[in-house]
């Protein structure tokens, strides 16, 4: 079975850090790009960051540039999202997804994790 397991969310104060993990199984992780998306209450799904499977090129939403870092460890079939200098507006349910193309378009992703909640207090 294909699975993406997102973890690492929690409650943190503004200015703090969290590292989200996305563990994959059931498919050839090396062949897939990984994207992180988030959805805050009452808001639409937003692309946060993605990393390609080939050259490791990355994309970041303007709102997280310089604060978040995406990475991928193919040996562990796991992708990460290091989040620093967190702000209350980063509060959301964070999802990881895997697809053939590293893109901010969620429709391009084939597999999705269940989401992990990040809450940033002011």
Short mmCIF file of N, CA, C and O in Angstrom, two decimals:
data_model
loop_
_atom_site.label_atom_id
_atom_site.label_comp_id
_atom_site.label_asym_id
_atom_site.label_seq_id
_atom_site.Cartn_x
_atom_site.Cartn_y
_atom_site.Cartn_z
N UNK A 1 0.83 -1.20 0.00
CA UNK A 1 0.00 0.00 0.00
C UNK A 1 0.87 1.25 0.00
O UNK A 1 1.87 1.31 0.68
N UNK A 2 0.43 2.25 -0.75
CA UNK A 2 1.11 3.53 -0.77
C UNK A 2 0.74 4.30 0.49
O UNK A 2 -0.44 4.43 0.83
N UNK A 3 1.75 4.80 1.15
CA UNK A 3 1.51 5.61 2.35
C UNK A 3 2.47 6.78 2.43
O UNK A 3 3.65 6.66 2.10
N UNK A 4 1.95 7.91 2.87
CA UNK A 4 2.75 9.06 3.25
C UNK A 4 2.33 9.41 4.66
O UNK A 4 1.15 9.65 4.91
N UNK A 5 3.28 9.42 5.54
CA UNK A 5 2.99 9.68 6.95
C UNK A 5 3.67 10.97 7.36
O UNK A 5 4.89 11.01 7.50
N UNK A 6 2.88 12.01 7.56
CA UNK A 6 3.42 13.29 8.01
C UNK A 6 3.43 13.33 9.53
O UNK A 6 2.48 12.87 10.17
N UNK A 7 4.47 13.89 10.08
CA UNK A 7 4.58 14.01 11.54
C UNK A 7 5.44 15.20 11.89
O UNK A 7 6.08 15.80 11.02
N UNK A 8 5.47 15.52 13.18
CA UNK A 8 6.34 16.59 13.65
C UNK A 8 5.63 17.88 14.02
O UNK A 8 6.26 18.82 14.49
N UNK A 9 4.33 17.94 13.78
CA UNK A 9 3.59 19.13 14.13
C UNK A 9 3.47 19.28 15.64
O UNK A 9 3.81 18.37 16.40
N UNK A 10 3.00 20.43 16.07
CA UNK A 10 2.82 20.66 17.49
C UNK A 10 2.55 22.11 17.77
O UNK A 10 2.30 22.91 16.86
N UNK A 11 2.60 22.44 19.04
CA UNK A 11 2.38 23.81 19.50
C UNK A 11 3.73 24.45 19.80
O UNK A 11 4.55 23.87 20.54
N UNK A 12 3.94 25.62 19.24
CA UNK A 12 5.22 26.31 19.44
C UNK A 12 4.95 27.80 19.55
O UNK A 12 3.98 28.31 18.98
N UNK A 13 5.80 28.48 20.28
CA UNK A 13 5.66 29.93 20.38
C UNK A 13 6.22 30.61 19.14
O UNK A 13 7.10 30.05 18.45
N UNK A 14 5.73 31.78 18.87
CA UNK A 14 6.25 32.57 17.76
C UNK A 14 7.76 32.73 17.89
O UNK A 14 8.26 32.96 19.00
N UNK A 15 8.44 32.56 16.78
CA UNK A 15 9.89 32.62 16.78
C UNK A 15 10.55 31.27 16.94
O UNK A 15 11.76 31.14 16.74
N UNK A 16 9.76 30.26 17.28
CA UNK A 16 10.29 28.94 17.48
C UNK A 16 10.45 28.15 16.19
O UNK A 16 10.21 28.67 15.09
N UNK A 17 10.83 26.89 16.34
CA UNK A 17 11.10 26.03 15.19
C UNK A 17 10.41 24.67 15.34
O UNK A 17 10.18 24.21 16.46
N UNK A 18 10.11 24.08 14.22
CA UNK A 18 9.62 22.71 14.15
C UNK A 18 10.20 22.07 12.90
O UNK A 18 10.46 22.76 11.91
N UNK A 19 10.35 20.77 12.94
CA UNK A 19 10.73 20.03 11.73
C UNK A 19 9.67 18.99 11.45
O UNK A 19 9.43 18.09 12.25
N UNK A 20 9.05 19.13 10.31
CA UNK A 20 8.07 18.15 9.87
C UNK A 20 8.76 17.06 9.06
O UNK A 20 9.71 17.33 8.33
N UNK A 21 8.26 15.84 9.21
CA UNK A 21 8.78 14.71 8.44
C UNK A 21 7.65 14.11 7.62
O UNK A 21 6.48 14.14 8.02
N UNK A 22 8.02 13.54 6.50
CA UNK A 22 7.06 12.87 5.62
C UNK A 22 7.68 11.54 5.21
O UNK A 22 8.56 11.50 4.35
N UNK A 23 7.24 10.48 5.83
CA UNK A 23 7.78 9.15 5.57
C UNK A 23 6.94 8.45 4.51
O UNK A 23 5.72 8.36 4.64
N UNK A 24 7.61 7.96 3.48
CA UNK A 24 6.91 7.35 2.36
C UNK A 24 7.16 5.85 2.30
O UNK A 24 8.22 5.36 2.68
N UNK A 25 6.17 5.14 1.84
CA UNK A 25 6.31 3.70 1.62
C UNK A 25 5.35 3.27 0.52
O UNK A 25 4.35 3.94 0.26
N UNK A 26 5.68 2.14 -0.12
CA UNK A 26 4.78 1.57 -1.11
C UNK A 26 4.98 2.08 -2.52
O UNK A 26 4.23 1.68 -3.43
N UNK A 27 5.96 2.96 -2.74
CA UNK A 27 6.26 3.41 -4.08
C UNK A 27 7.72 3.83 -4.12
O UNK A 27 8.38 3.95 -3.09
N UNK A 28 8.24 4.03 -5.33
CA UNK A 28 9.65 4.36 -5.50
C UNK A 28 9.85 5.83 -5.20
O UNK A 28 9.70 6.70 -6.07
N UNK A 29 10.19 6.12 -3.98
CA UNK A 29 10.28 7.49 -3.49
C UNK A 29 11.23 8.33 -4.33
O UNK A 29 10.98 9.50 -4.59
N UNK A 30 12.34 7.71 -4.78
CA UNK A 30 13.36 8.43 -5.54
C UNK A 30 12.80 9.07 -6.80
O UNK A 30 13.34 10.06 -7.29
N UNK A 31 11.74 8.50 -7.34
CA UNK A 31 11.20 8.97 -8.62
C UNK A 31 10.18 10.09 -8.46
O UNK A 31 9.64 10.58 -9.46
N UNK A 32 9.91 10.47 -7.24
CA UNK A 32 8.82 11.41 -6.99
C UNK A 32 9.31 12.72 -6.37
O UNK A 32 10.19 12.71 -5.50
N UNK A 33 8.69 13.80 -6.80
CA UNK A 33 8.86 15.08 -6.13
C UNK A 33 7.99 15.09 -4.88
O UNK A 33 7.00 14.35 -4.79
N UNK A 34 8.38 15.90 -3.93
CA UNK A 34 7.60 16.02 -2.70
C UNK A 34 7.19 17.47 -2.50
O UNK A 34 8.00 18.38 -2.68
N UNK A 35 5.96 17.64 -2.15
CA UNK A 35 5.46 18.98 -1.87
C UNK A 35 4.88 19.04 -0.47
O UNK A 35 4.36 18.05 0.05
N UNK A 36 5.00 20.20 0.13
CA UNK A 36 4.35 20.48 1.41
C UNK A 36 3.28 21.55 1.15
O UNK A 36 3.56 22.58 0.52
N UNK A 37 2.10 21.29 1.65
CA UNK A 37 0.98 22.21 1.53
C UNK A 37 0.42 22.46 2.92
O UNK A 37 0.64 21.68 3.84
N UNK A 38 -0.33 23.54 3.05
CA UNK A 38 -0.96 23.79 4.34
C UNK A 38 -2.34 24.41 4.12
O UNK A 38 -2.61 25.04 3.09
N UNK A 39 -3.17 24.19 5.12
CA UNK A 39 -4.51 24.76 5.08
C UNK A 39 -4.86 25.27 6.46
O UNK A 39 -4.95 24.50 7.42
N UNK A 40 -5.04 26.56 6.53
CA UNK A 40 -5.45 27.19 7.78
C UNK A 40 -6.98 27.18 7.85
O UNK A 40 -7.65 27.09 6.82
N UNK A 41 -7.53 27.28 9.05
CA UNK A 41 -8.99 27.26 9.19
C UNK A 41 -9.65 28.35 8.34
O UNK A 41 -9.25 29.52 8.40
N UNK A 42 -10.62 27.96 7.54
CA UNK A 42 -11.34 28.91 6.73
C UNK A 42 -10.62 29.39 5.50
O UNK A 42 -11.11 30.27 4.79
N UNK A 43 -9.45 28.83 5.24
CA UNK A 43 -8.66 29.27 4.09
C UNK A 43 -8.44 28.12 3.12
O UNK A 43 -8.63 26.95 3.45
N UNK A 44 -8.02 28.48 1.91
CA UNK A 44 -7.76 27.46 0.89
C UNK A 44 -6.41 26.79 1.11
O UNK A 44 -5.53 27.32 1.80
N UNK A 45 -6.26 25.65 0.49
CA UNK A 45 -5.00 24.93 0.52
C UNK A 45 -3.93 25.79 -0.16
O UNK A 45 -4.15 26.34 -1.23
N UNK A 46 -2.78 25.86 0.48
CA UNK A 46 -1.69 26.71 -0.01
C UNK A 46 -0.42 25.89 -0.17
O UNK A 46 -0.07 25.11 0.72
N UNK A 47 0.26 26.07 -1.29
CA UNK A 47 1.55 25.41 -1.48
C UNK A 47 2.60 26.12 -0.65
O UNK A 47 2.70 27.34 -0.69
N UNK A 48 3.36 25.37 0.09
CA UNK A 48 4.40 25.92 0.95
C UNK A 48 5.77 25.75 0.30
O UNK A 48 6.53 26.70 0.18
N UNK A 49 6.07 24.52 -0.12
CA UNK A 49 7.38 24.24 -0.67
C UNK A 49 7.33 22.91 -1.40
O UNK A 49 6.47 22.07 -1.13
N UNK A 50 8.25 22.74 -2.35
CA UNK A 50 8.38 21.44 -3.00
C UNK A 50 9.81 21.24 -3.43
O UNK A 50 10.58 22.21 -3.56
N UNK A 51 10.16 19.98 -3.64
CA UNK A 51 11.52 19.62 -4.05
C UNK A 51 11.43 18.57 -5.13
O UNK A 51 10.65 17.61 -5.04
N UNK A 52 12.20 18.74 -6.19
CA UNK A 52 12.15 17.80 -7.30
C UNK A 52 12.95 16.56 -6.98
O UNK A 52 13.86 16.57 -6.15
N UNK A 53 12.64 15.49 -7.68
CA UNK A 53 13.32 14.23 -7.46
C UNK A 53 14.65 14.15 -8.21
O UNK A 53 15.53 13.40 -7.83
N UNK A 54 14.78 14.93 -9.25
CA UNK A 54 15.99 14.84 -10.07
C UNK A 54 17.14 15.66 -9.54
O UNK A 54 18.02 15.15 -8.85
N UNK A 55 17.09 16.96 -9.81
CA UNK A 55 18.21 17.81 -9.42
C UNK A 55 18.03 18.44 -8.04
O UNK A 55 18.88 19.20 -7.61
N UNK A 56 16.94 18.11 -7.37
CA UNK A 56 16.72 18.64 -6.03
C UNK A 56 16.36 20.10 -6.00
O UNK A 56 16.46 20.76 -4.95
N UNK A 57 15.92 20.62 -7.13
CA UNK A 57 15.53 22.03 -7.14
C UNK A 57 14.31 22.24 -6.25
O UNK A 57 13.49 21.33 -6.06
N UNK A 58 14.21 23.42 -5.72
CA UNK A 58 13.18 23.69 -4.73
C UNK A 58 12.35 24.91 -5.08
O UNK A 58 12.76 25.77 -5.86
N UNK A 59 11.18 24.94 -4.49
CA UNK A 59 10.27 26.08 -4.59
C UNK A 59 9.81 26.43 -3.18
O UNK A 59 9.58 25.52 -2.36
N UNK A 60 9.69 27.72 -2.93
CA UNK A 60 9.14 28.17 -1.67
C UNK A 60 8.12 29.27 -1.93
O UNK A 60 8.34 30.15 -2.76
N UNK A 61 7.04 29.22 -1.20
CA UNK A 61 6.10 30.33 -1.23
C UNK A 61 6.79 31.56 -0.67
O UNK A 61 7.65 31.45 0.22
N UNK A 62 6.43 32.72 -1.17
CA UNK A 62 7.05 33.95 -0.69
C UNK A 62 6.92 34.11 0.82
O UNK A 62 7.82 34.64 1.48
N UNK A 63 5.82 33.64 1.35
CA UNK A 63 5.55 33.83 2.78
C UNK A 63 6.49 33.03 3.68
O UNK A 63 6.59 33.32 4.88
N UNK A 64 7.19 32.04 3.12
CA UNK A 64 8.07 31.20 3.95
C UNK A 64 9.53 31.26 3.52
O UNK A 64 10.39 30.67 4.18
N UNK A 65 9.82 31.98 2.46
CA UNK A 65 11.20 32.07 1.98
C UNK A 65 12.11 32.62 3.06
O UNK A 65 11.78 33.60 3.72
N UNK A 66 13.26 31.97 3.21
CA UNK A 66 14.22 32.40 4.21
C UNK A 66 13.95 31.86 5.60
O UNK A 66 14.78 31.99 6.50
N UNK A 67 12.79 31.24 5.79
CA UNK A 67 12.44 30.68 7.10
C UNK A 67 12.29 29.17 7.06
O UNK A 67 12.61 28.49 8.03
N UNK A 68 11.80 28.64 5.96
CA UNK A 68 11.56 27.20 5.82
C UNK A 68 12.59 26.60 4.86
O UNK A 68 13.01 27.24 3.90
N UNK A 69 12.95 25.35 5.13
CA UNK A 69 13.86 24.63 4.25
C UNK A 69 13.32 23.23 4.03
O UNK A 69 13.05 22.49 4.99
N UNK A 70 13.18 22.86 2.76
CA UNK A 70 12.73 21.52 2.41
C UNK A 70 13.94 20.67 2.05
O UNK A 70 14.92 21.16 1.50
N UNK A 71 13.87 19.41 2.40
CA UNK A 71 14.95 18.48 2.05
C UNK A 71 14.36 17.09 1.89
O UNK A 71 13.22 16.83 2.28
N UNK A 72 15.16 16.22 1.32
CA UNK A 72 14.70 14.86 1.07
C UNK A 72 15.85 13.90 1.27
O UNK A 72 16.96 14.16 0.80
N UNK A 73 15.60 12.81 1.94
CA UNK A 73 16.60 11.77 2.17
C UNK A 73 16.09 10.49 1.51
O UNK A 73 15.24 9.79 2.08
N UNK A 74 16.57 10.22 0.31
CA UNK A 74 16.08 9.05 -0.42
C UNK A 74 16.41 7.74 0.27
O UNK A 74 15.66 6.77 0.16
N UNK A 75 17.52 7.70 0.98
CA UNK A 75 17.90 6.47 1.68
C UNK A 75 16.89 6.12 2.77
O UNK A 75 16.70 4.96 3.10
N UNK A 76 16.22 7.14 3.30
CA UNK A 76 15.24 6.93 4.36
C UNK A 76 13.81 7.05 3.84
O UNK A 76 12.86 6.96 4.63
N UNK A 77 13.66 7.31 2.54
CA UNK A 77 12.31 7.52 1.97
C UNK A 77 11.54 8.57 2.76
O UNK A 77 10.33 8.41 3.04
N UNK A 78 12.22 9.62 3.12
CA UNK A 78 11.62 10.64 3.97
C UNK A 78 11.99 12.03 3.48
O UNK A 78 13.14 12.27 3.09
N UNK A 79 11.01 12.90 3.51
CA UNK A 79 11.24 14.31 3.22
C UNK A 79 10.99 15.12 4.49
O UNK A 79 10.28 14.66 5.39
N UNK A 80 11.59 16.29 4.53
CA UNK A 80 11.51 17.11 5.73
C UNK A 80 11.15 18.55 5.36
O UNK A 80 11.44 19.01 4.26
N UNK A 81 10.57 19.22 6.32
CA UNK A 81 10.35 20.65 6.20
C UNK A 81 10.79 21.28 7.52
O UNK A 81 10.12 21.11 8.54
N UNK A 82 11.94 21.92 7.47
CA UNK A 82 12.45 22.62 8.65
C UNK A 82 11.83 24.00 8.66
O UNK A 82 11.97 24.77 7.69
N UNK A 83 11.17 24.32 9.74
CA UNK A 83 10.45 25.60 9.85
C UNK A 83 11.03 26.40 11.00
O UNK A 83 10.95 25.97 12.16
N UNK A 84 11.63 27.51 10.68
CA UNK A 84 12.23 28.40 11.68
C UNK A 84 11.48 29.72 11.71
O UNK A 84 10.74 30.05 10.78
N UNK A 85 11.72 30.47 12.75
CA UNK A 85 11.10 31.80 12.91
C UNK A 85 9.60 31.73 12.65
O UNK A 85 9.05 32.54 11.89
N UNK A 86 8.96 30.78 13.28
CA UNK A 86 7.54 30.57 13.03
C UNK A 86 6.71 31.75 13.51
O UNK A 86 7.05 32.42 14.50
N UNK A 87 5.64 31.98 12.77
CA UNK A 87 4.73 33.10 13.05
C UNK A 87 3.33 32.56 13.28
O UNK A 87 2.99 31.47 12.78
N UNK A 88 2.50 33.29 13.99
CA UNK A 88 1.12 32.83 14.18
C UNK A 88 0.41 32.53 12.87
O UNK A 88 -0.41 31.60 12.81
N UNK A 89 0.72 33.25 11.83
CA UNK A 89 0.06 33.02 10.54
C UNK A 89 0.53 31.73 9.86
O UNK A 89 -0.02 31.35 8.82
N UNK A 90 1.53 31.06 10.42
CA UNK A 90 1.93 29.75 9.92
C UNK A 90 1.05 28.63 10.48
O UNK A 90 1.18 27.47 10.07
N UNK A 91 0.18 28.96 11.40
CA UNK A 91 -0.71 27.97 11.99
C UNK A 91 -1.59 27.36 10.91
O UNK A 91 -2.29 28.08 10.19
N UNK A 92 -1.55 26.05 10.80
CA UNK A 92 -2.32 25.35 9.76
C UNK A 92 -2.12 23.85 9.91
O UNK A 92 -1.26 23.39 10.66
N UNK A 93 -2.92 23.13 9.16
CA UNK A 93 -2.70 21.69 8.99
C UNK A 93 -1.77 21.53 7.80
O UNK A 93 -2.07 22.02 6.70
N UNK A 94 -0.65 20.87 8.01
CA UNK A 94 0.36 20.72 6.98
C UNK A 94 0.29 19.31 6.39
O UNK A 94 0.28 18.32 7.12
N UNK A 95 0.28 19.27 5.08
CA UNK A 95 0.21 18.01 4.35
C UNK A 95 1.46 17.85 3.50
O UNK A 95 1.97 18.81 2.93
N UNK A 96 1.94 16.62 3.39
CA UNK A 96 2.95 16.32 2.39
C UNK A 96 2.30 15.52 1.27
O UNK A 96 1.30 14.83 1.48
N UNK A 97 2.87 15.66 0.10
CA UNK A 97 2.33 14.99 -1.08
C UNK A 97 3.48 14.58 -1.99
O UNK A 97 4.55 15.21 -1.97
N UNK A 98 3.26 13.56 -2.77
CA UNK A 98 4.27 13.07 -3.71
C UNK A 98 3.68 13.02 -5.11
O UNK A 98 2.53 12.59 -5.29
N UNK A 99 4.46 13.48 -6.07
CA UNK A 99 4.00 13.48 -7.44
C UNK A 99 5.17 13.44 -8.40
O UNK A 99 6.33 13.54 -7.99
N UNK A 100 4.90 13.32 -9.66
CA UNK A 100 5.97 13.22 -10.67
C UNK A 100 6.62 14.56 -10.92
O UNK A 100 7.76 14.63 -11.40
N UNK A 101 5.91 15.63 -10.61
CA UNK A 101 6.39 16.97 -10.94
C UNK A 101 6.41 17.84 -9.68
O UNK A 101 5.45 17.86 -8.92
N UNK A 102 7.53 18.53 -9.48
CA UNK A 102 7.62 19.48 -8.37
C UNK A 102 6.93 20.77 -8.78
O UNK A 102 7.45 21.55 -9.58
N UNK A 103 5.76 20.99 -8.22
CA UNK A 103 4.94 22.12 -8.62
C UNK A 103 4.10 22.59 -7.45
O UNK A 103 3.84 21.83 -6.52
N UNK A 104 3.67 23.82 -7.52
CA UNK A 104 2.80 24.35 -6.48
C UNK A 104 1.34 23.96 -6.70
O UNK A 104 0.50 24.27 -5.87
N UNK A 105 1.05 23.29 -7.79
CA UNK A 105 -0.31 22.87 -8.11
C UNK A 105 -0.63 21.56 -7.41
O UNK A 105 -0.08 20.51 -7.78
N UNK A 106 -1.51 21.56 -6.44
CA UNK A 106 -1.81 20.32 -5.70
C UNK A 106 -2.42 19.23 -6.59
O UNK A 106 -2.30 18.04 -6.26
N UNK A 107 -3.03 19.61 -7.69
CA UNK A 107 -3.64 18.61 -8.58
C UNK A 107 -2.62 17.72 -9.26
O UNK A 107 -2.97 16.66 -9.80
N UNK A 108 -1.35 18.14 -9.24
CA UNK A 108 -0.30 17.37 -9.89
C UNK A 108 0.26 16.27 -8.99
O UNK A 108 1.13 15.51 -9.42
N UNK A 109 -0.20 16.20 -7.77
CA UNK A 109 0.35 15.22 -6.82
C UNK A 109 -0.53 13.99 -6.76
O UNK A 109 -1.77 14.08 -6.72
N UNK A 110 0.11 12.83 -6.70
CA UNK A 110 -0.61 11.55 -6.73
C UNK A 110 -0.95 11.04 -5.35
O UNK A 110 -1.99 10.39 -5.16
N UNK A 111 -0.05 11.26 -4.41
CA UNK A 111 -0.23 10.67 -3.08
C UNK A 111 -0.17 11.77 -2.02
O UNK A 111 0.64 12.69 -2.12
N UNK A 112 -0.99 11.62 -1.00
CA UNK A 112 -1.09 12.61 0.06
C UNK A 112 -1.02 11.95 1.43
O UNK A 112 -1.57 10.86 1.62
N UNK A 113 -0.34 12.64 2.34
CA UNK A 113 -0.35 12.23 3.73
C UNK A 113 -1.58 12.75 4.44
O UNK A 113 -2.38 13.50 3.87
N UNK A 114 -1.69 12.40 5.70
CA UNK A 114 -2.90 12.71 6.45
C UNK A 114 -2.88 14.10 7.09
O UNK A 114 -3.92 14.54 7.56
N UNK A 115 -1.75 14.76 7.10
CA UNK A 115 -1.68 16.08 7.69
C UNK A 115 -1.18 16.06 9.12
O UNK A 115 -1.46 15.13 9.89
N UNK A 116 -0.44 17.08 9.47
CA UNK A 116 0.03 17.25 10.84
C UNK A 116 -0.20 18.71 11.23
O UNK A 116 0.07 19.62 10.44
N UNK A 117 -0.72 18.93 12.42
CA UNK A 117 -1.16 20.26 12.83
C UNK A 117 -0.01 21.05 13.44
O UNK A 117 0.65 20.58 14.36
N UNK A 118 0.17 22.24 12.92
CA UNK A 118 1.15 23.19 13.47
C UNK A 118 0.38 24.38 14.04
O UNK A 118 -0.41 25.00 13.33
N UNK A 119 0.62 24.66 15.30
CA UNK A 119 -0.02 25.81 15.96
C UNK A 119 1.07 26.70 16.53
O UNK A 119 1.90 26.24 17.31
N UNK A 120 1.04 27.95 16.11
CA UNK A 120 2.05 28.91 16.56
C UNK A 120 1.34 29.96 17.41
O UNK A 120 0.46 30.67 16.92
N UNK A 121 1.72 30.05 18.65
CA UNK A 121 1.10 31.01 19.56
C UNK A 121 1.89 32.32 19.56
O UNK A 121 3.10 32.32 19.41
N UNK A 122 1.17 33.40 19.76
CA UNK A 122 1.82 34.72 19.77
C UNK A 122 2.31 35.10 21.16
O UNK A 122 2.01 34.46 22.13
#
